[in-house]
PDB file of C-alpha atoms and ligand atoms in Angstrom:
ATOM      1  CA  MET X  64     -11.165  50.129  -3.104  1.00 66.00           C
ATOM      2  CA  ARG X  65     -12.995  47.405  -0.826  1.00 87.00           C
ATOM      3  CA  ASP X  66     -11.299  43.782  -0.860  1.00 96.00           C
ATOM      4  CA  LEU X  67     -13.611  41.018  -1.156  1.00 97.00           C
ATOM      5  CA  THR X  68     -12.303  38.006  -0.379  1.00 97.00           C
ATOM      6  CA  GLY X  69     -14.519  35.078   1.251  1.00 96.00           C
ATOM      7  CA  ARG X  70     -17.618  37.271  -0.575  1.00 97.00           C
ATOM      8  CA  ARG X  71     -20.069  35.187  -3.731  1.00 97.00           C
ATOM      9  CA  ALA X  72     -21.513  37.353  -6.108  1.00 98.00           C
ATOM     10  CA  LEU X  73     -23.838  35.901  -8.468  1.00 98.00           C
ATOM     11  CA  PHE X  74     -24.534  38.455 -11.382  1.00 98.00           C
ATOM     12  CA  VAL X  75     -27.077  37.231 -13.697  1.00 98.00           C
ATOM     13  CA  GLY X  76     -25.868  38.923 -16.863  1.00 98.00           C
ATOM     14  CA  GLY X  77     -22.549  38.263 -16.313  1.00 98.00           C
ATOM     15  CA  SER X  78     -21.532  36.891 -19.907  1.00 98.00           C
ATOM     16  CA  SER X  79     -21.831  40.604 -21.676  1.00 98.00           C
ATOM     17  CA  GLY X  80     -21.554  44.526 -21.021  1.00 98.00           C
ATOM     18  CA  MET X  81     -21.838  45.788 -17.496  1.00 98.00           C
ATOM     19  CA  GLY X  82     -22.051  42.441 -15.638  1.00 98.00           C
ATOM     20  CA  PHE X  83     -19.285  41.162 -16.899  1.00 98.00           C
ATOM     21  CA  ALA X  84     -17.511  44.493 -16.541  1.00 98.00           C
ATOM     22  CA  ALA X  85     -18.855  44.258 -13.340  1.00 98.00           C
ATOM     23  CA  ALA X  86     -17.863  40.475 -12.477  1.00 98.00           C
ATOM     24  CA  ARG X  87     -14.721  41.643 -13.406  1.00 98.00           C
ATOM     25  CA  LEU X  88     -14.394  43.414 -11.207  1.00 98.00           C
ATOM     26  CA  PHE X  89     -15.073  41.853  -8.360  1.00 98.00           C
ATOM     27  CA  HIS X  90     -13.013  38.770  -9.134  1.00 98.00           C
ATOM     28  CA  GLY X  91     -10.228  41.418  -9.515  1.00 97.00           C
ATOM     29  CA  LEU X  92     -11.077  42.344  -6.100  1.00 98.00           C
ATOM     30  CA  GLY X  93     -10.843  38.829  -4.667  1.00 97.00           C
ATOM     31  CA  ALA X  94     -14.836  38.092  -4.542  1.00 97.00           C
ATOM     32  CA  THR X  95     -16.139  34.368  -5.879  1.00 96.00           C
ATOM     33  CA  VAL X  96     -18.037  34.976  -9.248  1.00 97.00           C
ATOM     34  CA  ILE X  97     -21.225  33.321 -10.639  1.00 97.00           C
ATOM     35  CA  LEU X  98     -21.898  34.487 -13.832  1.00 97.00           C
ATOM     36  CA  ALA X  99     -25.591  33.421 -15.643  1.00 98.00           C
ATOM     37  CA  GLY X 100     -27.168  33.730 -18.973  1.00 98.00           C
ATOM     38  CA  ARG X 101     -28.587  32.014 -21.570  1.00 98.00           C
ATOM     39  CA  SER X 102     -26.177  30.587 -23.885  1.00 98.00           C
ATOM     40  CA  ALA X 103     -23.059  28.737 -22.220  1.00 97.00           C
ATOM     41  CA  ALA X 104     -20.949  29.574 -24.962  1.00 98.00           C
ATOM     42  CA  ARG X 105     -20.917  33.238 -24.193  1.00 98.00           C
ATOM     43  CA  LEU X 106     -20.512  31.825 -20.485  1.00 98.00           C
ATOM     44  CA  GLU X 107     -17.859  30.112 -21.289  1.00 97.00           C
ATOM     45  CA  ARG X 108     -15.948  32.497 -22.918  1.00 97.00           C
ATOM     46  CA  ALA X 109     -16.925  35.417 -19.885  1.00 98.00           C
ATOM     47  CA  ARG X 110     -15.541  32.693 -17.671  1.00 97.00           C
ATOM     48  CA  GLN X 111     -12.487  31.960 -20.473  1.00 97.00           C
ATOM     49  CA  THR X 112     -11.904  36.264 -19.959  1.00 97.00           C
ATOM     50  CA  LEU X 113     -11.388  35.640 -16.440  1.00 96.00           C
ATOM     51  CA  GLY X 114      -8.260  33.646 -16.244  1.00 93.00           C
ATOM     52  CA  ASN X 115     -10.302  30.570 -16.433  1.00 89.00           C
ATOM     53  CA  SER X 116     -10.290  31.041 -12.065  1.00 92.00           C
ATOM     54  CA  PRO X 117     -11.453  27.893 -10.043  1.00 93.00           C
ATOM     55  CA  ALA X 118     -12.929  31.080  -8.484  1.00 95.00           C
ATOM     56  CA  VAL X 119     -15.336  31.767 -11.869  1.00 97.00           C
ATOM     57  CA  THR X 120     -17.985  29.409 -12.386  1.00 95.00           C
ATOM     58  CA  SER X 121     -20.929  29.661 -14.347  1.00 95.00           C
ATOM     59  CA  LEU X 122     -24.709  28.410 -14.539  1.00 95.00           C
ATOM     60  CA  ALA X 123     -26.928  28.524 -17.758  1.00 96.00           C
ATOM     61  CA  LEU X 124     -30.432  29.713 -17.334  1.00 97.00           C
ATOM     62  CA  ASP X 125     -33.498  31.679 -18.558  1.00 97.00           C
ATOM     63  CA  MET X 126     -34.426  34.296 -16.658  1.00 97.00           C
ATOM     64  CA  THR X 127     -37.784  34.777 -18.947  1.00 96.00           C
ATOM     65  CA  ASP X 128     -38.521  30.788 -17.652  1.00 96.00           C
ATOM     66  CA  LEU X 129     -39.099  31.209 -13.821  1.00 95.00           C
ATOM     67  CA  ASP X 130     -39.721  27.507 -13.364  1.00 95.00           C
ATOM     68  CA  GLN X 131     -36.000  26.930 -14.898  1.00 95.00           C
ATOM     69  CA  VAL X 132     -35.255  29.845 -13.161  1.00 95.00           C
ATOM     70  CA  ASP X 133     -36.082  27.931  -8.876  1.00 94.00           C
ATOM     71  CA  ARG X 134     -34.354  24.752 -10.221  1.00 94.00           C
ATOM     72  CA  ALA X 135     -31.632  26.841 -10.923  1.00 94.00           C
ATOM     73  CA  LEU X 136     -30.923  28.458  -8.063  1.00 93.00           C
ATOM     74  CA  LEU X 137     -31.556  25.881  -6.007  1.00 90.00           C
ATOM     75  CA  GLN X 138     -28.054  24.287  -7.344  1.00 88.00           C
ATOM     76  CA  LEU X 139     -26.736  27.410  -4.985  1.00 87.00           C
ATOM     77  CA  PRO X 140     -25.622  26.817  -1.649  1.00 79.00           C
ATOM     78  CA  ALA X 141     -28.500  28.010   1.119  1.00 80.00           C
ATOM     79  CA  GLY X 142     -26.890  31.381   2.387  1.00 80.00           C
ATOM     80  CA  GLY X 143     -24.553  31.061  -0.236  1.00 91.00           C
ATOM     81  CA  ILE X 144     -24.740  34.658  -2.251  1.00 97.00           C
ATOM     82  CA  ASP X 145     -23.568  37.756  -0.612  1.00 98.00           C
ATOM     83  CA  HIS X 146     -24.549  39.914  -3.738  1.00 98.00           C
ATOM     84  CA  LEU X 147     -27.052  39.014  -6.930  1.00 98.00           C
ATOM     85  CA  VAL X 148     -26.928  41.470  -9.519  1.00 98.00           C
ATOM     86  CA  ILE X 149     -29.066  41.491 -12.528  1.00 98.00           C
ATOM     87  CA  SER X 150     -28.365  43.200 -15.397  1.00 98.00           C
ATOM     88  CA  ALA X 151     -30.171  40.395 -17.412  1.00 98.00           C
ATOM     89  CA  ALA X 152     -32.814  41.934 -20.205  1.00 96.00           C
ATOM     90  CA  SER X 153     -33.719  41.898 -24.235  1.00 91.00           C
ATOM     91  CA  VAL X 154     -35.043  45.044 -24.898  1.00 92.00           C
ATOM     92  CA  THR X 155     -37.379  46.178 -27.927  1.00 93.00           C
ATOM     93  CA  HIS X 156     -38.279  49.666 -28.882  1.00 92.00           C
ATOM     94  CA  GLY X 157     -40.574  50.738 -32.040  1.00 95.00           C
ATOM     95  CA  PRO X 158     -43.410  52.755 -32.509  1.00 96.00           C
ATOM     96  CA  PHE X 159     -46.290  53.189 -29.284  1.00 97.00           C
ATOM     97  CA  ALA X 160     -48.560  52.196 -32.832  1.00 97.00           C
ATOM     98  CA  THR X 161     -48.043  49.666 -34.386  1.00 97.00           C
ATOM     99  CA  GLN X 162     -45.298  48.120 -33.215  1.00 95.00           C
ATOM    100  CA  PRO X 163     -46.739  44.164 -31.078  1.00 96.00           C
ATOM    101  CA  VAL X 164     -47.346  43.744 -27.969  1.00 96.00           C
ATOM    102  CA  THR X 165     -46.558  40.635 -27.597  1.00 96.00           C
ATOM    103  CA  GLU X 166     -42.810  41.718 -28.815  1.00 96.00           C
ATOM    104  CA  LEU X 167     -43.826  43.896 -25.704  1.00 97.00           C
ATOM    105  CA  ARG X 168     -44.641  41.059 -23.545  1.00 97.00           C
ATOM    106  CA  MET X 169     -41.621  39.557 -24.264  1.00 96.00           C
ATOM    107  CA  MET X 170     -39.734  42.020 -22.826  1.00 97.00           C
ATOM    108  CA  PHE X 171     -41.603  42.866 -19.169  1.00 97.00           C
ATOM    109  CA  ASP X 172     -40.979  39.111 -18.997  1.00 97.00           C
ATOM    110  CA  ALA X 173     -37.231  39.507 -19.357  1.00 96.00           C
ATOM    111  CA  LYS X 174     -36.682  42.786 -17.773  1.00 97.00           C
ATOM    112  CA  PHE X 175     -39.373  42.831 -14.930  1.00 98.00           C
ATOM    113  CA  TRP X 176     -40.780  39.566 -14.711  1.00 98.00           C
ATOM    114  CA  GLY X 177     -37.042  38.163 -14.822  1.00 97.00           C
ATOM    115  CA  ALA X 178     -35.759  39.906 -12.488  1.00 98.00           C
ATOM    116  CA  TYR X 179     -38.943  39.680  -9.877  1.00 98.00           C
ATOM    117  CA  GLY X 180     -38.737  36.001  -9.747  1.00 97.00           C
ATOM    118  CA  LEU X 181     -34.905  36.042 -10.151  1.00 97.00           C
ATOM    119  CA  ALA X 182     -34.986  37.854  -6.484  1.00 98.00           C
ATOM    120  CA  ARG X 183     -37.292  35.847  -5.299  1.00 97.00           C
ATOM    121  CA  ALA X 184     -35.805  32.582  -5.873  1.00 96.00           C
ATOM    122  CA  ALA X 185     -32.639  33.863  -4.839  1.00 96.00           C
ATOM    123  CA  LEU X 186     -33.321  35.165  -1.220  1.00 96.00           C
ATOM    124  CA  PRO X 187     -33.065  31.312   0.279  1.00 94.00           C
ATOM    125  CA  SER X 188     -29.085  31.681  -0.734  1.00 95.00           C
ATOM    126  CA  LEU X 189     -28.475  35.488  -0.028  1.00 97.00           C
ATOM    127  CA  ARG X 190     -26.916  35.998   3.836  1.00 97.00           C
ATOM    128  CA  ASP X 191     -27.849  38.291   6.276  1.00 97.00           C
ATOM    129  CA  GLY X 192     -26.122  41.630   5.649  1.00 97.00           C
ATOM    130  CA  GLY X 193     -26.247  40.967   1.608  1.00 98.00           C
ATOM    131  CA  SER X 194     -27.438  43.553  -2.107  1.00 98.00           C
ATOM    132  CA  ILE X 195     -29.227  42.938  -4.841  1.00 98.00           C
ATOM    133  CA  THR X 196     -28.581  45.326  -7.178  1.00 99.00           C
ATOM    134  CA  LEU X 197     -31.075  45.888 -10.108  1.00 98.00           C
ATOM    135  CA  PHE X 198     -31.308  47.248 -13.739  1.00 98.00           C
ATOM    136  CA  SER X 199     -32.929  49.804 -15.235  1.00 98.00           C
ATOM    137  CA  GLY X 200     -31.821  52.729 -17.555  1.00 98.00           C
ATOM    138  CA  VAL X 201     -32.416  56.577 -17.759  1.00 97.00           C
ATOM    139  CA  LEU X 202     -35.112  55.905 -19.341  1.00 97.00           C
ATOM    140  CA  SER X 203     -37.799  55.827 -16.817  1.00 97.00           C
ATOM    141  CA  ARG X 204     -37.508  58.892 -16.034  1.00 96.00           C
ATOM    142  CA  ARG X 205     -36.021  60.765 -19.674  1.00 94.00           C
ATOM    143  CA  PRO X 206     -38.976  59.415 -22.114  1.00 92.00           C
ATOM    144  CA  GLY X 207     -36.497  58.260 -25.823  1.00 92.00           C
ATOM    145  CA  ILE X 208     -39.116  58.470 -29.153  1.00 95.00           C
ATOM    146  CA  ASN X 209     -40.464  54.724 -29.910  1.00 96.00           C
ATOM    147  CA  CYS X 210     -39.049  53.465 -26.185  1.00 96.00           C
ATOM    148  CA  ALA X 211     -42.666  54.495 -24.315  1.00 97.00           C
ATOM    149  CA  ALA X 212     -42.630  50.252 -23.125  1.00 97.00           C
ATOM    150  CA  LEU X 213     -38.577  50.066 -22.865  1.00 97.00           C
ATOM    151  CA  GLY X 214     -39.230  53.266 -20.214  1.00 97.00           C
ATOM    152  CA  ALA X 215     -41.845  52.097 -18.201  1.00 97.00           C
ATOM    153  CA  ALA X 216     -40.171  48.894 -17.350  1.00 98.00           C
ATOM    154  CA  CYS X 217     -36.831  50.519 -16.112  1.00 98.00           C
ATOM    155  CA  ALA X 218     -39.780  52.242 -14.214  1.00 98.00           C
ATOM    156  CA  ALA X 219     -40.963  48.984 -12.859  1.00 98.00           C
ATOM    157  CA  ILE X 220     -38.157  47.616 -11.875  1.00 98.00           C
ATOM    158  CA  GLU X 221     -37.155  51.292  -9.952  1.00 98.00           C
ATOM    159  CA  ALA X 222     -40.282  50.802  -7.898  1.00 98.00           C
ATOM    160  CA  LEU X 223     -39.200  47.211  -7.004  1.00 98.00           C
ATOM    161  CA  THR X 224     -36.209  48.761  -5.967  1.00 98.00           C
ATOM    162  CA  ARG X 225     -37.650  51.093  -3.726  1.00 98.00           C
ATOM    163  CA  GLY X 226     -40.617  48.073  -2.696  1.00 98.00           C
ATOM    164  CA  LEU X 227     -37.923  45.504  -1.926  1.00 98.00           C
ATOM    165  CA  ALA X 228     -35.532  47.623  -0.518  1.00 98.00           C
ATOM    166  CA  LEU X 229     -38.393  48.470   2.186  1.00 98.00           C
ATOM    167  CA  GLU X 230     -39.395  44.830   2.242  1.00 98.00           C
ATOM    168  CA  LEU X 231     -36.289  42.853   2.724  1.00 98.00           C
ATOM    169  CA  GLY X 232     -34.421  45.104   4.389  1.00 98.00           C
ATOM    170  CA  PRO X 233     -32.576  44.960   6.927  1.00 98.00           C
ATOM    171  CA  ARG X 234     -31.189  41.268   6.043  1.00 98.00           C
ATOM    172  CA  LEU X 235     -30.742  43.156   2.423  1.00 98.00           C
ATOM    173  CA  ARG X 236     -30.288  46.020   0.535  1.00 98.00           C
ATOM    174  CA  VAL X 237     -31.737  46.673  -2.855  1.00 99.00           C
ATOM    175  CA  ASN X 238     -31.256  49.149  -4.844  1.00 99.00           C
ATOM    176  CA  CYS X 239     -30.446  49.965  -9.300  1.00 98.00           C
ATOM    177  CA  ILE X 240     -28.464  51.222 -11.056  1.00 98.00           C
ATOM    178  CA  ALA X 241     -29.835  53.433 -14.005  1.00 98.00           C
ATOM    179  CA  PRO X 242     -27.355  53.574 -16.537  1.00 98.00           C
ATOM    180  CA  GLY X 243     -27.323  56.382 -19.504  1.00 98.00           C
ATOM    181  CA  MET X 244     -25.867  54.767 -23.327  1.00 97.00           C
ATOM    182  CA  VAL X 245     -23.053  52.551 -22.951  1.00 98.00           C
ATOM    183  CA  ARG X 246     -21.149  50.556 -25.096  1.00 97.00           C
ATOM    184  CA  THR X 247     -21.954  47.122 -24.713  1.00 97.00           C
ATOM    185  CA  GLU X 248     -22.858  43.479 -27.042  1.00 95.00           C
ATOM    186  CA  LEU X 249     -26.344  45.008 -26.172  1.00 95.00           C
ATOM    187  CA  HIS X 250     -25.936  47.647 -29.348  1.00 94.00           C
ATOM    188  CA  ASP X 251     -24.620  44.822 -31.907  1.00 92.00           C
ATOM    189  CA  ARG X 252     -27.536  43.971 -33.713  1.00 89.00           C
ATOM    190  CA  ALA X 253     -27.809  48.198 -35.002  1.00 91.00           C
ATOM    191  CA  PRO X 254     -25.674  48.511 -38.383  1.00 93.00           C
ATOM    192  CA  PRO X 255     -21.791  49.230 -37.685  1.00 94.00           C
ATOM    193  CA  GLU X 256     -22.478  53.201 -39.424  1.00 96.00           C
ATOM    194  CA  ARG X 257     -25.844  53.575 -37.719  1.00 95.00           C
ATOM    195  CA  ARG X 258     -24.111  52.445 -34.036  1.00 96.00           C
ATOM    196  CA  GLU X 259     -21.562  54.620 -33.968  1.00 96.00           C
ATOM    197  CA  ALA X 260     -23.825  57.796 -35.392  1.00 96.00           C
ATOM    198  CA  MET X 261     -25.834  57.508 -32.783  1.00 95.00           C
ATOM    199  CA  PHE X 262     -22.915  56.386 -30.154  1.00 97.00           C
ATOM    200  CA  GLN X 263     -22.012  60.593 -31.364  1.00 97.00           C
ATOM    201  CA  SER X 264     -24.637  62.592 -31.336  1.00 95.00           C
ATOM    202  CA  THR X 265     -25.636  60.749 -28.046  1.00 95.00           C
ATOM    203  CA  GLY X 266     -22.384  62.000 -26.696  1.00 96.00           C
ATOM    204  CA  ASN X 267     -22.061  64.757 -27.983  1.00 95.00           C
ATOM    205  CA  SER X 268     -25.298  65.855 -26.421  1.00 94.00           C
ATOM    206  CA  LEU X 269     -24.226  65.116 -22.174  1.00 96.00           C
ATOM    207  CA  PRO X 270     -22.381  67.341 -20.402  1.00 97.00           C
ATOM    208  CA  VAL X 271     -19.324  64.808 -20.666  1.00 98.00           C
ATOM    209  CA  LYS X 272     -19.775  64.566 -24.237  1.00 97.00           C
ATOM    210  CA  ARG X 273     -19.009  60.709 -24.720  1.00 98.00           C
ATOM    211  CA  ILE X 274     -21.223  57.443 -23.876  1.00 98.00           C
ATOM    212  CA  GLY X 275     -20.236  55.523 -21.162  1.00 98.00           C
ATOM    213  CA  GLN X 276     -18.217  52.483 -21.177  1.00 98.00           C
ATOM    214  CA  PRO X 277     -18.548  49.428 -19.260  1.00 98.00           C
ATOM    215  CA  GLU X 278     -16.403  49.033 -16.358  1.00 98.00           C
ATOM    216  CA  GLU X 279     -17.653  53.018 -14.920  1.00 98.00           C
ATOM    217  CA  ILE X 280     -20.724  51.246 -14.644  1.00 98.00           C
ATOM    218  CA  ALA X 281     -18.955  48.505 -12.811  1.00 98.00           C
ATOM    219  CA  GLU X 282     -18.279  51.213 -10.202  1.00 98.00           C
ATOM    220  CA  ALA X 283     -21.162  52.058  -9.428  1.00 98.00           C
ATOM    221  CA  VAL X 284     -22.260  48.103  -8.512  1.00 98.00           C
ATOM    222  CA  LEU X 285     -19.347  48.283  -6.285  1.00 98.00           C
ATOM    223  CA  LEU X 286     -20.815  50.686  -4.760  1.00 98.00           C
ATOM    224  CA  ALA X 287     -24.749  49.550  -4.204  1.00 98.00           C
ATOM    225  CA  ALA X 288     -24.055  45.922  -3.204  1.00 98.00           C
ATOM    226  CA  THR X 289     -21.068  46.937  -0.776  1.00 98.00           C
ATOM    227  CA  CYS X 290     -22.874  49.990   0.719  1.00 98.00           C
ATOM    228  CA  GLY X 291     -23.620  49.314   3.492  1.00 98.00           C
ATOM    229  CA  TYR X 292     -26.197  52.596   4.265  1.00 98.00           C
ATOM    230  CA  MET X 293     -27.289  52.150   1.247  1.00 98.00           C
ATOM    231  CA  THR X 294     -30.607  50.553  -0.354  1.00 98.00           C
ATOM    232  CA  GLY X 295     -33.980  51.415  -2.310  1.00 98.00           C
ATOM    233  CA  HIS X 296     -31.662  53.811  -4.554  1.00 98.00           C
ATOM    234  CA  VAL X 297     -31.299  54.241  -7.896  1.00 98.00           C
ATOM    235  CA  LEU X 298     -28.506  55.110  -9.107  1.00 98.00           C
ATOM    236  CA  ASP X 299     -27.649  56.865 -12.167  1.00 98.00           C
ATOM    237  CA  VAL X 300     -24.748  56.382 -13.835  1.00 98.00           C
ATOM    238  CA  ASP X 301     -24.999  58.553 -18.004  1.00 98.00           C
ATOM    239  CA  GLY X 302     -22.895  60.945 -17.727  1.00 98.00           C
ATOM    240  CA  GLY X 303     -25.441  63.505 -17.657  1.00 97.00           C
ATOM    241  CA  HIS X 304     -27.832  62.600 -19.496  1.00 96.00           C
ATOM    242  CA  MET X 305     -30.931  63.488 -17.041  1.00 94.00           C
ATOM    243  CA  VAL X 306     -29.565  67.464 -16.656  1.00 93.00           C
ATOM    244  CA  ARG X 307     -28.551  67.288 -21.192  1.00 91.00           C
ATOM    245  CA  GLN X 308     -28.902  71.279 -21.892  1.00 85.00           C
ATOM    246  CA  TYR X 309     -32.130  72.214 -23.828  1.00 83.00           C
ATOM    247  CA  ALA X 310     -32.189  72.207 -27.368  1.00 76.00           C
ATOM    248  CA  THR X 311     -30.475  76.457 -28.262  1.00 69.00           C
TER     249      THR X 311
HETATM  250  N1  NAP Q 496     -26.304  49.753 -22.684  1.00 71.41           N
HETATM  251  C1  NAP Q 496     -26.698  49.935 -22.908  1.00 71.41           C
HETATM  252  O1  NAP Q 496     -26.617  51.617 -23.384  1.00 71.41           O
HETATM  253  C2  NAP Q 496     -27.516  50.484 -22.031  1.00 71.41           C
HETATM  254  C3  NAP Q 496     -28.948  51.679 -21.369  1.00 71.41           C
HETATM  255  C4  NAP Q 496     -29.688  52.090 -20.556  1.00 71.41           C
HETATM  256  C5  NAP Q 496     -30.176  51.056 -19.995  1.00 71.41           C
HETATM  257  N2  NAP Q 496     -28.830  49.458 -19.778  1.00 71.41           N
HETATM  258  C6  NAP Q 496     -29.577  48.129 -19.538  1.00 71.41           C
HETATM  259  O2  NAP Q 496     -28.633  48.411 -18.508  1.00 71.41           O
HETATM  260  C7  NAP Q 496     -28.619  46.105 -18.340  1.00 71.41           C
HETATM  261  C8  NAP Q 496     -27.532  45.431 -18.770  1.00 71.41           C
HETATM  262  O3  NAP Q 496     -27.200  45.982 -20.785  1.00 71.41           O
HETATM  263  P1  NAP Q 496     -25.900  45.825 -21.351  1.00 71.41           P
HETATM  264  O4  NAP Q 496     -25.503  46.364 -22.366  1.00 71.41           O
HETATM  265  O5  NAP Q 496     -24.722  44.939 -19.702  1.00 71.41           O
HETATM  266  O6  NAP Q 496     -26.248  44.593 -21.891  1.00 71.41           O
HETATM  267  P2  NAP Q 496     -26.284  42.904 -23.262  1.00 71.41           P
HETATM  268  O7  NAP Q 496     -24.806  43.206 -23.479  1.00 71.41           O
HETATM  269  O8  NAP Q 496     -26.617  42.922 -23.790  1.00 71.41           O
HETATM  270  O9  NAP Q 496     -25.961  41.770 -21.622  1.00 71.41           O
HETATM  271  C9  NAP Q 496     -27.081  40.723 -21.437  1.00 71.41           C
HETATM  272  C10 NAP Q 496     -27.157  39.683 -20.641  1.00 71.41           C
HETATM  273  O10 NAP Q 496     -27.672  39.145 -20.405  1.00 71.41           O
HETATM  274  C11 NAP Q 496     -28.067  37.655 -21.100  1.00 71.41           C
HETATM  275  N3  NAP Q 496     -28.893  37.536 -21.047  1.00 71.41           N
HETATM  276  C12 NAP Q 496     -30.471  38.395 -22.081  1.00 71.41           C
HETATM  277  N4  NAP Q 496     -31.183  37.448 -21.959  1.00 71.41           N
HETATM  278  C13 NAP Q 496     -31.690  36.658 -20.626  1.00 71.41           C
HETATM  279  C14 NAP Q 496     -32.214  35.808 -20.237  1.00 71.41           C
HETATM  280  N5  NAP Q 496     -33.539  35.850 -21.102  1.00 71.41           N
HETATM  281  N6  NAP Q 496     -32.339  35.064 -19.308  1.00 71.41           N
HETATM  282  C15 NAP Q 496     -30.617  35.295 -18.531  1.00 71.41           C
HETATM  283  N7  NAP Q 496     -29.701  36.067 -19.248  1.00 71.41           N
HETATM  284  C16 NAP Q 496     -30.070  36.859 -20.255  1.00 71.41           C
HETATM  285  C17 NAP Q 496     -27.294  38.032 -21.770  1.00 71.41           C
HETATM  286  O11 NAP Q 496     -26.837  36.617 -21.862  1.00 71.41           O
HETATM  287  P3  NAP Q 496     -27.984  35.570 -23.313  1.00 71.41           P
HETATM  288  O12 NAP Q 496     -27.835  35.738 -24.187  1.00 71.41           O
HETATM  289  O13 NAP Q 496     -26.355  34.744 -22.956  1.00 71.41           O
HETATM  290  O14 NAP Q 496     -28.370  34.832 -22.433  1.00 71.41           O
HETATM  291  C18 NAP Q 496     -26.040  38.925 -20.866  1.00 71.41           C
HETATM  292  O15 NAP Q 496     -25.492  38.089 -20.218  1.00 71.41           O
HETATM  293  C19 NAP Q 496     -29.919  45.773 -19.837  1.00 71.41           C
HETATM  294  O16 NAP Q 496     -30.570  45.485 -18.379  1.00 71.41           O
HETATM  295  C20 NAP Q 496     -30.775  47.232 -20.184  1.00 71.41           C
HETATM  296  O17 NAP Q 496     -31.541  46.745 -20.527  1.00 71.41           O
HETATM  297  C21 NAP Q 496     -28.426  48.971 -21.350  1.00 71.41           C
END
C-alpha cells in the first residue's frame, strides 16, 4: 500500500458510500482529507467515524449549484489539493415513455454538470502532478430496463474523463471508476426486502456471485488517483458485470 503522508485529497460525496470508503482508505494511508456533500450532519457523522482527526475537514456544498461550488472551492488554498474524487450523484430511473424529463435534468445537473463544474472550479487548487477521479457506472455500456437516461449520464461522464485527460495532461491525470452494484446508502430508499432480493439476484448473475462492498471500490480509487501512468481510463470494478453469462 502507498504512503500518502503529505498528500491532500478532496472527496465530493465523501460523507457516504464509496466516497467515504475511499476517504477512509486515503486517511488511513496518511493523507489529509476533505469531505464534501450537502448535509452538514452527514459530514459531521463521517468525520466522527474517522476519529474526529485534525487531518479530516469538511466542506458543505451542493454540486447542482455551480455558483456555490465556485464559492466553496475558493476556500481551498491555491495548489493545495493533490487528488479530487467526485463520487457524489443523485440518480433516478423509470420508464422511458413516462418518466418526467424534469427529474432526468436534475439527475444530469448533479451527476454530469456537477462533476463538470467541480472539476473546473478545482483546477486552481489542484497541484501539478495531481489527479481527478470521476464516477460513472456499468450502465454506460451494459444498459438496464428503465435506466436509459442514467446510462447516458454515465456515458457522458466517461467521455468527459477521456476529454479532460487529453486537455489537462500532463499537469493532471483524469480517470473514471465504473462500479457495478455496490452495497451503499444509495440503495437505502428501496424497501429492505426488495433491496436484498435485488442484491441477491444481481450477485447471483455475476462471476463473483455477490455484489460489491464500498471498500473494494476504494482500492480502485487509490489506484486511479496515484498511478502516474494511468489517465483517460475507465476502470470497471463490477464483479464481472460486463462478462455476465447470457440467459441459459
Ligand atoms: N451504489 C451502487 O450500486 C452504484 C452502482 C453504479 C454506480 N454508482 C455511482 O457511484 C457513485 C457513488 O455512489 P454511492 O453508492 O457511494 O452513493 P451514496 O452512498 O448515495 O453517496 C452519495 C454521496 O454524494 C453526496 N451528494 C449527493 N448529491 C449531492 C449534491 N447534489 N451535492 C453534493 N454532494 C452530493 C451525498 O451526501 P449528501 O446527500 O449529504 O449531499 C453522499 O455523500 C455515484 O455516482 C453513483 O451513481 C453507484
